Coordinates of C-alpha atoms in Angstrom, one line a residue:
X86 CA 20.1 -11.5 -10.5
X87 CA 17.8 -15.1 -12.4
X88 CA 14.2 -15.1 -12.0
X89 CA 12.3 -18.8 -11.9
X90 CA 8.2 -18.7 -13.0
X91 CA 6.8 -20.3 -9.8
X92 CA 3.0 -19.2 -10.2
X93 CA 0.9 -17.7 -13.1
X94 CA -2.6 -17.0 -13.2
X95 CA -4.3 -14.7 -15.2
X96 CA -4.1 -12.1 -12.1
X97 CA -0.2 -12.2 -11.4
X98 CA 2.9 -13.7 -12.4
X99 CA 4.9 -14.4 -9.5
X100 CA 8.7 -15.2 -9.7
X101 CA 11.5 -16.1 -7.9
X102 CA 15.0 -14.6 -7.2
X103 CA 18.4 -16.1 -7.7
X104 CA 20.2 -12.9 -6.2
X105 CA 23.8 -13.2 -7.7
X106 CA 26.8 -10.9 -6.6
X107 CA 28.7 -8.1 -8.3
X108 CA 25.7 -6.5 -9.5
X109 CA 26.1 -3.2 -9.6
X110 CA 25.2 -0.4 -12.0
X111 CA 25.8 3.4 -12.5
X112 CA 24.4 5.7 -10.4
X113 CA 24.9 9.4 -11.3
X114 CA 24.8 11.2 -7.6
X115 CA 24.9 14.1 -8.5
X116 CA 21.5 14.8 -7.2
X117 CA 18.4 15.3 -10.3
X118 CA 16.2 17.4 -9.2
X119 CA 12.7 17.1 -9.6
X120 CA 12.0 20.2 -9.0
X121 CA 13.7 23.0 -10.4
X122 CA 16.1 23.0 -12.4
X123 CA 19.7 23.0 -11.2
X124 CA 23.2 24.1 -12.3
X125 CA 25.0 20.0 -13.4
X126 CA 28.5 21.3 -11.4
X127 CA 30.9 17.9 -12.0
X128 CA 29.4 14.6 -12.1
X129 CA 29.7 12.1 -9.6
X130 CA 29.7 8.8 -10.9
X131 CA 29.3 5.8 -8.9
X132 CA 27.8 2.2 -8.7
X133 CA 24.7 0.6 -6.9
X134 CA 23.6 -3.0 -6.3
X135 CA 20.2 -2.6 -6.9
X136 CA 19.5 -6.4 -5.7
X137 CA 21.3 -4.9 -2.4
X138 CA 18.9 -2.0 -2.2
X139 CA 15.8 -3.3 -3.1
X140 CA 16.0 -6.9 -1.4
X141 CA 16.2 -7.1 2.8
X142 CA 15.8 -11.3 2.7
X143 CA 16.1 -13.3 -0.5
X144 CA 14.7 -16.0 0.7
X145 CA 11.3 -13.9 1.2
X146 CA 11.4 -11.5 -1.8
X147 CA 9.6 -12.3 -5.0
X148 CA 8.9 -10.6 -8.1
X149 CA 4.9 -10.4 -9.9
X150 CA 4.2 -8.8 -12.7
X151 CA 0.4 -7.8 -12.1
X152 CA -2.4 -8.4 -14.7
X153 CA -5.0 -5.3 -14.6
X154 CA -5.7 -1.8 -13.4
X155 CA -7.2 -2.1 -9.7
X156 CA -4.5 -0.6 -8.7
X157 CA -3.6 2.5 -11.1
X158 CA -4.6 5.2 -8.4
X159 CA -1.2 3.8 -6.1
X160 CA 0.6 4.2 -9.8
X161 CA 0.5 0.4 -10.0
X162 CA 0.0 -0.7 -13.4
X163 CA -1.1 -3.8 -15.4
X164 CA 2.2 -4.7 -16.4
X165 CA 4.0 -3.4 -14.0
X166 CA 6.7 -5.6 -11.6
X167 CA 6.4 -5.3 -8.2
X168 CA 8.6 -7.1 -5.2
X169 CA 6.9 -8.9 -2.4
X170 CA 8.3 -9.1 0.6
X171 CA 7.0 -12.4 2.5
X172 CA 8.3 -11.7 6.0
X173 CA 6.8 -8.6 6.4
X174 CA 3.8 -8.7 9.1
X175 CA 0.4 -7.8 7.5
X176 CA -1.0 -4.0 8.8
X177 CA -3.9 -1.9 8.3
X178 CA -3.1 0.2 4.7
X179 CA -0.6 -2.3 4.0
X180 CA -0.7 -3.3 0.1
X181 CA -0.7 -6.7 -0.4
X182 CA -0.4 -9.9 -2.3
X183 CA -3.2 -11.6 -1.3
X184 CA -4.3 -15.1 -2.2
X185 CA -8.1 -15.9 -2.1
X186 CA -10.0 -19.4 -3.5
X187 CA -7.4 -19.8 -5.6
X188 CA -6.5 -16.3 -7.5
X189 CA -3.4 -14.1 -5.7
X190 CA -5.2 -10.5 -6.2
X191 CA -2.6 -6.9 -5.4
X192 CA -5.0 -4.9 -2.6
X193 CA -4.6 -2.5 -0.1
X194 CA -5.5 -4.5 3.7
X195 CA -8.3 -2.6 5.1
X196 CA -8.1 -4.6 8.6
X197 CA -10.7 -3.3 10.6
X198 CA -10.3 -4.6 14.7
X199 CA -12.4 -4.7 18.1
X200 CA -10.2 -4.7 21.2
X201 CA -7.3 -7.0 20.0
X202 CA -10.0 -9.5 17.4
X203 CA -10.1 -8.6 14.0
X204 CA -13.9 -8.6 13.1
X205 CA -13.8 -7.9 9.2
X206 CA -11.1 -8.2 6.4
X207 CA -11.4 -5.8 3.2
X208 CA -9.2 -6.3 -0.2
X209 CA -9.5 -3.1 -1.1
X210 CA -8.8 -1.6 -4.8
X211 CA -7.2 2.0 -5.8
X212 CA -9.3 2.3 -8.4
X213 CA -13.0 3.5 -8.3
X214 CA -14.4 1.6 -10.9
X215 CA -13.2 -2.1 -9.1
X216 CA -15.3 -3.0 -5.3
X217 CA -13.4 -3.8 -2.1
X218 CA -13.3 -7.8 -1.6
X219 CA -14.7 -8.9 2.1
X220 CA -12.7 -11.6 3.4
X221 CA -16.0 -14.2 4.3
X222 CA -14.7 -16.9 7.1
X223 CA -15.8 -19.7 3.9
X224 CA -13.0 -18.1 1.1
X225 CA -10.0 -19.5 1.4
X226 CA -7.5 -17.2 2.6
X227 CA -4.4 -15.8 2.6
X228 CA -2.0 -13.1 3.0
X229 CA 0.8 -14.4 0.9
X230 CA 2.6 -11.0 1.6
X231 CA 3.6 -7.1 1.3
X232 CA 4.9 -4.5 -2.1
X233 CA 7.8 -3.2 -1.2
X234 CA 8.3 -1.7 -5.0
X235 CA 7.0 -1.1 -7.9
X236 CA 8.5 -0.8 -11.1
X237 CA 6.8 1.1 -13.5
X238 CA 8.2 0.7 -17.3
X239 CA 8.1 4.9 -19.5

């Protein structure tokens, strides 16, 4: 996978992806228990290509690095890498990268409707130290893409 910088700002860095073939890594396919341990038995090794596993459409998928802690209660932290798919339709409750007044931000969408008409859009942080952003008609606003994966380094 080759990464090209598309946008770098204080809040978010966005990168385009060039996905190449044959990027398989070894997968221990023995079922790693997150509950009580179980006998290991024989290890079964397989391969997995993370490009095929994580990216539905390379032309609409972008990688970004998060800056800030407004989404920490969703376990998305400062410095995490996120995958964004621009082909997924926005919906209430989805986590989205939004462009508002010249800045990108990652927030949970709260779309309030009456019938089929959108009455209000809130960009909701997942951290009580931050306030929701209400999108007003005068804002330059775009839902840029929908979060599909977050990668945290431990």
